[in-house]
PDB file of C-alpha atoms in Angstrom:
ATOM      1  CA  UNK A  24      99.456-144.180-254.783  1.00  0.00           C
ATOM      2  CA  UNK A  25     101.018-146.225-252.139  1.00  0.00           C
ATOM      3  CA  UNK A  26      98.685-147.362-249.347  1.00  0.00           C
ATOM      4  CA  UNK A  27      98.299-149.927-246.531  1.00  0.00           C
ATOM      5  CA  UNK A  28      94.931-151.071-245.204  1.00  0.00           C
ATOM      6  CA  UNK A  29      94.104-152.565-241.734  1.00  0.00           C
ATOM      7  CA  UNK A  30      90.824-153.938-241.875  1.00  0.00           C
ATOM      8  CA  UNK A  31      90.368-154.466-238.229  1.00  0.00           C
ATOM      9  CA  UNK A  32      90.213-151.110-236.282  1.00  0.00           C
ATOM     10  CA  UNK A  33      89.249-152.608-232.872  1.00  0.00           C
ATOM     11  CA  UNK A  34      89.831-156.068-231.499  1.00  0.00           C
ATOM     12  CA  UNK A  35      89.014-157.635-228.134  1.00  0.00           C
ATOM     13  CA  UNK A  36      90.232-161.078-227.187  1.00  0.00           C
ATOM     14  CA  UNK A  37      90.509-163.084-224.069  1.00  0.00           C
ATOM     15  CA  UNK A  38      93.842-164.245-222.915  1.00  0.00           C
ATOM     16  CA  UNK A  39      95.055-167.465-224.683  1.00  0.00           C
ATOM     17  CA  UNK A  40      92.857-166.732-227.794  1.00  0.00           C
ATOM     18  CA  UNK A  41      94.410-166.650-231.131  1.00  0.00           C
ATOM     19  CA  UNK A  42      95.098-163.395-233.042  1.00  0.00           C
ATOM     20  CA  UNK A  43      95.205-162.643-236.660  1.00  0.00           C
ATOM     21  CA  UNK A  44      95.396-159.052-237.966  1.00  0.00           C
ATOM     22  CA  UNK A  45      94.964-158.272-241.611  1.00  0.00           C
ATOM     23  CA  UNK A  46      97.080-156.002-243.509  1.00  0.00           C
ATOM     24  CA  UNK A  47      97.000-155.393-247.386  1.00  0.00           C
ATOM     25  CA  UNK A  48      99.023-152.921-249.334  1.00  0.00           C
ATOM     26  CA  UNK A  49      99.027-151.431-252.668  1.00  0.00           C
ATOM     27  CA  UNK A  50     102.549-150.624-254.130  1.00  0.00           C
ATOM     28  CA  UNK A  51     103.792-151.103-257.580  1.00  0.00           C
ATOM     29  CA  UNK A  52     107.132-152.783-257.076  1.00  0.00           C
ATOM     30  CA  UNK A  53     109.265-154.738-254.647  1.00  0.00           C
ATOM     31  CA  UNK A  54     108.294-153.933-251.193  1.00  0.00           C
ATOM     32  CA  UNK A  55     109.749-154.272-247.523  1.00  0.00           C
ATOM     33  CA  UNK A  56     107.048-154.987-244.906  1.00  0.00           C
ATOM     34  CA  UNK A  57     106.937-154.288-241.103  1.00  0.00           C
ATOM     35  CA  UNK A  58     104.723-154.803-238.184  1.00  0.00           C
ATOM     36  CA  UNK A  59     105.052-152.249-235.390  1.00  0.00           C
ATOM     37  CA  UNK A  60     103.568-152.179-231.752  1.00  0.00           C
ATOM     38  CA  UNK A  61     102.554-149.113-229.870  1.00  0.00           C
ATOM     39  CA  UNK A  62     102.016-149.698-226.082  1.00  0.00           C
ATOM     40  CA  UNK A  63      99.946-147.193-224.423  1.00  0.00           C
ATOM     41  CA  UNK A  64     101.651-143.789-224.176  1.00  0.00           C
ATOM     42  CA  UNK A  65     104.781-145.073-225.831  1.00  0.00           C
ATOM     43  CA  UNK A  66     106.517-144.995-229.089  1.00  0.00           C
ATOM     44  CA  UNK A  67     106.445-147.384-232.089  1.00  0.00           C
ATOM     45  CA  UNK A  68     108.702-150.423-231.648  1.00  0.00           C
ATOM     46  CA  UNK A  69     109.348-153.018-234.396  1.00  0.00           C
ATOM     47  CA  UNK A  70     107.708-156.395-234.049  1.00  0.00           C
ATOM     48  CA  UNK A  71     109.028-158.111-237.220  1.00  0.00           C
ATOM     49  CA  UNK A  72     109.911-157.258-240.860  1.00  0.00           C
ATOM     50  CA  UNK A  73     110.158-158.988-244.141  1.00  0.00           C
ATOM     51  CA  UNK A  74     112.559-157.978-246.868  1.00  0.00           C
ATOM     52  CA  UNK A  75     112.846-161.127-248.956  1.00  0.00           C
ATOM     53  CA  UNK A  76     113.365-165.146-248.623  1.00  0.00           C
ATOM     54  CA  UNK A  77     110.869-167.163-246.382  1.00  0.00           C
ATOM     55  CA  UNK A  78     107.430-165.530-246.534  1.00  0.00           C
ATOM     56  CA  UNK A  79     106.648-166.638-242.926  1.00  0.00           C
ATOM     57  CA  UNK A  80     108.531-164.286-240.616  1.00  0.00           C
ATOM     58  CA  UNK A  81     109.046-164.761-236.949  1.00  0.00           C
ATOM     59  CA  UNK A  82     109.252-161.537-234.703  1.00  0.00           C
ATOM     60  CA  UNK A  83     109.597-160.836-230.931  1.00  0.00           C
ATOM     61  CA  UNK A  84     107.188-161.967-228.340  1.00  0.00           C
ATOM     62  CA  UNK A  85     105.807-164.986-230.213  1.00  0.00           C
ATOM     63  CA  UNK A  86     104.473-162.832-233.206  1.00  0.00           C
ATOM     64  CA  UNK A  87     104.760-163.965-236.871  1.00  0.00           C
ATOM     65  CA  UNK A  88     103.510-162.789-240.218  1.00  0.00           C
ATOM     66  CA  UNK A  89     103.144-164.246-243.676  1.00  0.00           C
ATOM     67  CA  UNK A  90     103.737-162.471-246.734  1.00  0.00           C
ATOM     68  CA  UNK A  91     101.333-163.579-249.537  1.00  0.00           C
ATOM     69  CA  UNK A  92     102.435-161.585-252.690  1.00  0.00           C
ATOM     70  CA  UNK A  93      99.597-162.808-254.711  1.00  0.00           C
ATOM     71  CA  UNK A  94      97.157-161.368-252.188  1.00  0.00           C
ATOM     72  CA  UNK A  95      99.313-158.377-251.414  1.00  0.00           C
ATOM     73  CA  UNK A  96      98.957-159.193-247.787  1.00  0.00           C
ATOM     74  CA  UNK A  97     101.095-159.291-244.822  1.00  0.00           C
ATOM     75  CA  UNK A  98      98.864-160.488-241.863  1.00  0.00           C
ATOM     76  CA  UNK A  99     100.112-160.616-238.281  1.00  0.00           C
ATOM     77  CA  UNK A 100      99.483-163.757-236.146  1.00  0.00           C
ATOM     78  CA  UNK A 101      99.976-165.009-232.666  1.00  0.00           C
ATOM     79  CA  UNK A 102      98.700-168.383-231.523  1.00  0.00           C
ATOM     80  CA  UNK A 103      97.959-167.432-227.910  1.00  0.00           C
ATOM     81  CA  UNK A 104      97.831-163.607-226.686  1.00  0.00           C
ATOM     82  CA  UNK A 105      98.581-162.396-223.359  1.00  0.00           C
ATOM     83  CA  UNK A 106      97.065-159.380-221.418  1.00  0.00           C
ATOM     84  CA  UNK A 107     100.444-157.573-222.027  1.00  0.00           C
ATOM     85  CA  UNK A 108      99.744-157.749-225.759  1.00  0.00           C
ATOM     86  CA  UNK A 109      97.218-154.988-225.395  1.00  0.00           C
ATOM     87  CA  UNK A 110      98.410-152.215-227.738  1.00  0.00           C
ATOM     88  CA  UNK A 111      98.033-150.752-231.132  1.00  0.00           C
ATOM     89  CA  UNK A 112      99.383-152.471-234.067  1.00  0.00           C
ATOM     90  CA  UNK A 113     100.734-150.842-237.367  1.00  0.00           C
ATOM     91  CA  UNK A 114     101.414-152.385-240.553  1.00  0.00           C
ATOM     92  CA  UNK A 115     103.752-150.482-242.779  1.00  0.00           C
ATOM     93  CA  UNK A 116     105.592-150.743-246.271  1.00  0.00           C
ATOM     94  CA  UNK A 117     108.337-149.138-248.071  1.00  0.00           C
ATOM     95  CA  UNK A 118     109.756-149.527-251.607  1.00  0.00           C
ATOM     96  CA  UNK A 119     112.589-151.942-250.978  1.00  0.00           C
ATOM     97  CA  UNK A 120     113.507-152.128-254.748  1.00  0.00           C
ATOM     98  CA  UNK A 121     112.358-148.813-256.070  1.00  0.00           C
ATOM     99  CA  UNK A 122     114.537-146.408-254.021  1.00  0.00           C
ATOM    100  CA  UNK A 123     111.459-144.980-252.349  1.00  0.00           C
ATOM    101  CA  UNK A 124     112.513-144.593-248.632  1.00  0.00           C
ATOM    102  CA  UNK A 125     109.324-143.585-246.956  1.00  0.00           C
ATOM    103  CA  UNK A 126     107.396-145.923-244.846  1.00  0.00           C
ATOM    104  CA  UNK A 127     103.802-145.876-245.424  1.00  0.00           C
ATOM    105  CA  UNK A 128     101.609-146.972-242.399  1.00  0.00           C
ATOM    106  CA  UNK A 129      98.149-148.395-241.908  1.00  0.00           C
ATOM    107  CA  UNK A 130      95.719-146.742-239.712  1.00  0.00           C
ATOM    108  CA  UNK A 131      96.518-149.204-236.949  1.00  0.00           C
ATOM    109  CA  UNK A 132      94.535-151.996-234.956  1.00  0.00           C
ATOM    110  CA  UNK A 133      93.739-151.487-231.321  1.00  0.00           C
ATOM    111  CA  UNK A 134      94.103-154.782-229.455  1.00  0.00           C
ATOM    112  CA  UNK A 135      92.462-155.354-225.945  1.00  0.00           C
ATOM    113  CA  UNK A 136      93.345-158.523-224.267  1.00  0.00           C
ATOM    114  CA  UNK A 137      90.958-159.251-221.297  1.00  0.00           C
ATOM    115  CA  UNK A 138      92.609-161.072-218.412  1.00  0.00           C
TER     116      UNK A 138
ATOM    117  CA  UNK B  22     121.647-148.056-226.603  1.00  0.00           C
ATOM    118  CA  UNK B  23     121.187-146.089-229.774  1.00  0.00           C
ATOM    119  CA  UNK B  24     117.819-144.329-229.815  1.00  0.00           C
ATOM    120  CA  UNK B  25     116.238-141.244-231.517  1.00  0.00           C
ATOM    121  CA  UNK B  26     115.755-138.438-229.112  1.00  0.00           C
ATOM    122  CA  UNK B  27     113.046-135.917-229.473  1.00  0.00           C
ATOM    123  CA  UNK B  28     112.657-132.668-227.295  1.00  0.00           C
ATOM    124  CA  UNK B  29     110.426-131.468-225.791  1.00  0.00           C
ATOM    125  CA  UNK B  30     108.287-134.584-224.925  1.00  0.00           C
ATOM    126  CA  UNK B  31     105.308-132.344-224.000  1.00  0.00           C
ATOM    127  CA  UNK B  32     104.282-128.912-225.105  1.00  0.00           C
ATOM    128  CA  UNK B  33     101.391-126.769-224.300  1.00  0.00           C
ATOM    129  CA  UNK B  34     101.175-123.452-226.047  1.00  0.00           C
ATOM    130  CA  UNK B  35      98.662-120.852-227.099  1.00  0.00           C
ATOM    131  CA  UNK B  36      97.198-120.476-230.337  1.00  0.00           C
ATOM    132  CA  UNK B  37      99.310-118.425-232.665  1.00  0.00           C
ATOM    133  CA  UNK B  38     102.738-119.096-231.037  1.00  0.00           C
ATOM    134  CA  UNK B  39     105.582-120.708-232.726  1.00  0.00           C
ATOM    135  CA  UNK B  40     106.489-124.238-231.869  1.00  0.00           C
ATOM    136  CA  UNK B  41     109.692-125.856-232.528  1.00  0.00           C
ATOM    137  CA  UNK B  42     110.183-129.654-232.077  1.00  0.00           C
ATOM    138  CA  UNK B  43     113.659-131.087-232.290  1.00  0.00           C
ATOM    139  CA  UNK B  44     114.980-134.509-233.221  1.00  0.00           C
ATOM    140  CA  UNK B  45     118.238-136.286-232.924  1.00  0.00           C
ATOM    141  CA  UNK B  46     118.401-139.305-235.162  1.00  0.00           C
ATOM    142  CA  UNK B  47     120.540-142.364-234.308  1.00  0.00           C
ATOM    143  CA  UNK B  48     124.167-141.648-235.047  1.00  0.00           C
ATOM    144  CA  UNK B  49     124.937-142.681-238.617  1.00  0.00           C
ATOM    145  CA  UNK B  50     121.428-142.878-239.660  1.00  0.00           C
ATOM    146  CA  UNK B  51     121.107-140.749-242.899  1.00  0.00           C
ATOM    147  CA  UNK B  52     117.241-140.870-243.216  1.00  0.00           C
ATOM    148  CA  UNK B  53     114.843-138.897-240.971  1.00  0.00           C
ATOM    149  CA  UNK B  54     111.248-138.785-240.892  1.00  0.00           C
ATOM    150  CA  UNK B  55     108.524-136.701-239.147  1.00  0.00           C
ATOM    151  CA  UNK B  56     105.126-138.145-238.443  1.00  0.00           C
ATOM    152  CA  UNK B  57     102.000-136.953-236.995  1.00  0.00           C
ATOM    153  CA  UNK B  58      99.761-139.080-235.022  1.00  0.00           C
ATOM    154  CA  UNK B  59      95.927-138.286-234.177  1.00  0.00           C
ATOM    155  CA  UNK B  60      93.082-140.517-233.125  1.00  0.00           C
ATOM    156  CA  UNK B  61      91.290-139.362-236.482  1.00  0.00           C
ATOM    157  CA  UNK B  62      93.960-139.592-239.060  1.00  0.00           C
ATOM    158  CA  UNK B  63      96.468-142.176-237.611  1.00  0.00           C
ATOM    159  CA  UNK B  64     100.113-141.845-238.563  1.00  0.00           C
ATOM    160  CA  UNK B  65     100.675-139.401-241.251  1.00  0.00           C
ATOM    161  CA  UNK B  66     104.012-138.781-242.868  1.00  0.00           C
ATOM    162  CA  UNK B  67     104.817-135.028-242.839  1.00  0.00           C
ATOM    163  CA  UNK B  68     108.273-134.812-244.327  1.00  0.00           C
ATOM    164  CA  UNK B  69     111.373-136.710-244.700  1.00  0.00           C
ATOM    165  CA  UNK B  70     114.994-136.147-245.504  1.00  0.00           C
ATOM    166  CA  UNK B  71     117.910-138.317-246.940  1.00  0.00           C
ATOM    167  CA  UNK B  72     121.366-137.064-246.360  1.00  0.00           C
ATOM    168  CA  UNK B  73     119.834-133.779-244.983  1.00  0.00           C
ATOM    169  CA  UNK B  74     118.005-133.143-248.230  1.00  0.00           C
ATOM    170  CA  UNK B  75     114.420-132.923-248.229  1.00  0.00           C
ATOM    171  CA  UNK B  76     112.949-135.831-250.382  1.00  0.00           C
ATOM    172  CA  UNK B  77     109.180-135.370-249.645  1.00  0.00           C
ATOM    173  CA  UNK B  78     107.112-132.774-247.688  1.00  0.00           C
ATOM    174  CA  UNK B  79     103.949-133.205-249.362  1.00  0.00           C
ATOM    175  CA  UNK B  80     102.119-134.172-246.368  1.00  0.00           C
ATOM    176  CA  UNK B  81     102.942-130.951-244.601  1.00  0.00           C
ATOM    177  CA  UNK B  82     100.847-127.931-244.560  1.00  0.00           C
ATOM    178  CA  UNK B  83     103.333-125.485-246.120  1.00  0.00           C
ATOM    179  CA  UNK B  84     101.736-122.347-245.013  1.00  0.00           C
ATOM    180  CA  UNK B  85     102.583-122.985-241.338  1.00  0.00           C
ATOM    181  CA  UNK B  86     105.005-125.878-241.033  1.00  0.00           C
ATOM    182  CA  UNK B  87     108.588-126.265-241.915  1.00  0.00           C
ATOM    183  CA  UNK B  88     111.057-128.865-241.504  1.00  0.00           C
ATOM    184  CA  UNK B  89     114.934-128.560-241.669  1.00  0.00           C
ATOM    185  CA  UNK B  90     117.985-130.525-241.011  1.00  0.00           C
ATOM    186  CA  UNK B  91     120.724-127.882-240.006  1.00  0.00           C
ATOM    187  CA  UNK B  92     123.281-130.890-239.774  1.00  0.00           C
ATOM    188  CA  UNK B  93     123.225-134.522-239.682  1.00  0.00           C
ATOM    189  CA  UNK B  94     122.554-134.789-235.903  1.00  0.00           C
ATOM    190  CA  UNK B  95     119.421-132.444-235.810  1.00  0.00           C
ATOM    191  CA  UNK B  96     116.285-132.325-237.486  1.00  0.00           C
ATOM    192  CA  UNK B  97     113.740-129.665-236.672  1.00  0.00           C
ATOM    193  CA  UNK B  98     109.890-129.252-237.272  1.00  0.00           C
ATOM    194  CA  UNK B  99     108.502-125.778-236.747  1.00  0.00           C
ATOM    195  CA  UNK B 100     104.855-124.630-236.719  1.00  0.00           C
ATOM    196  CA  UNK B 101     104.263-120.845-237.072  1.00  0.00           C
ATOM    197  CA  UNK B 102     101.507-119.808-236.095  1.00  0.00           C
ATOM    198  CA  UNK B 103     100.125-122.910-234.369  1.00  0.00           C
ATOM    199  CA  UNK B 104      96.496-123.720-234.304  1.00  0.00           C
ATOM    200  CA  UNK B 105      94.440-125.890-232.081  1.00  0.00           C
ATOM    201  CA  UNK B 106      93.991-128.624-234.815  1.00  0.00           C
ATOM    202  CA  UNK B 107      97.598-128.947-234.774  1.00  0.00           C
ATOM    203  CA  UNK B 108      97.431-130.880-231.352  1.00  0.00           C
ATOM    204  CA  UNK B 109      98.750-134.200-231.901  1.00  0.00           C
ATOM    205  CA  UNK B 110     101.787-136.352-231.132  1.00  0.00           C
ATOM    206  CA  UNK B 111     104.747-135.813-233.678  1.00  0.00           C
ATOM    207  CA  UNK B 112     107.152-138.583-233.980  1.00  0.00           C
ATOM    208  CA  UNK B 113     110.544-138.434-235.474  1.00  0.00           C
ATOM    209  CA  UNK B 114     112.082-141.728-236.906  1.00  0.00           C
ATOM    210  CA  UNK B 115     115.328-142.331-238.468  1.00  0.00           C
ATOM    211  CA  UNK B 116     116.913-145.399-240.622  1.00  0.00           C
ATOM    212  CA  UNK B 117     120.198-145.816-242.190  1.00  0.00           C
ATOM    213  CA  UNK B 118     119.271-147.646-245.201  1.00  0.00           C
ATOM    214  CA  UNK B 119     116.414-148.550-247.504  1.00  0.00           C
ATOM    215  CA  UNK B 120     116.326-152.224-246.370  1.00  0.00           C
ATOM    216  CA  UNK B 121     116.049-151.526-242.633  1.00  0.00           C
ATOM    217  CA  UNK B 122     113.425-150.457-240.308  1.00  0.00           C
ATOM    218  CA  UNK B 123     112.759-147.010-239.168  1.00  0.00           C
ATOM    219  CA  UNK B 124     113.424-146.447-235.404  1.00  0.00           C
ATOM    220  CA  UNK B 125     111.214-144.088-233.558  1.00  0.00           C
ATOM    221  CA  UNK B 126     111.710-141.477-230.959  1.00  0.00           C
ATOM    222  CA  UNK B 127     109.354-141.123-228.025  1.00  0.00           C
ATOM    223  CA  UNK B 128     107.454-138.423-229.716  1.00  0.00           C
ATOM    224  CA  UNK B 129     106.472-134.801-228.872  1.00  0.00           C
ATOM    225  CA  UNK B 130     102.905-134.410-227.434  1.00  0.00           C
ATOM    226  CA  UNK B 131     101.787-130.919-228.751  1.00  0.00           C
ATOM    227  CA  UNK B 132      98.630-129.254-227.139  1.00  0.00           C
ATOM    228  CA  UNK B 133      97.428-125.946-228.711  1.00  0.00           C
ATOM    229  CA  UNK B 134      94.946-124.155-226.681  1.00  0.00           C
TER     230      UNK B 134
END
């Protein structure tokens, strides 16, 4: 069965610290990968996405993610976090080449950035 | 600014009552998803439609939940009868292609007392 694992459930960082959130997926085929952010009380918004090509993907607000196919991973990074990055982050996958349209989400990582 | 619109934004109802949540996908999007978000379970896919046809509703409790797309501009999620354990935020999302992201609505926060 398709699944997405996010190993860090809660992360607390000080401003200017570097961030890396882990995401591993289990999917038998070509995949599209996504990171979404959910600010408190809001809906999910896309941070970045990977479909093909360069495995290092840059998104909005200084975030980037690297797709490592051999490790089935798509970790999210940011060199220097800000207080405004406090939010919940979700990794998601869908079957790009298999015709499977549904997006499977991880359980999310709650990030708290201390000012 | 294209967006997915969900109504109502908040709903408080008594146990046993029927609840209907509505979603207007982005114009031109032909795939619509219903997700439920709770603290314990995270984001669960309840059902999704492509070109108005249900493709997968295996995540939905069939005895009380139903999802439909009466037309391309409206998706509905109905709970009858509602129970306190249905309390959650229900998100609708839409996409227009396999190789694009899903766009989410603001959600309906349901409280069943």
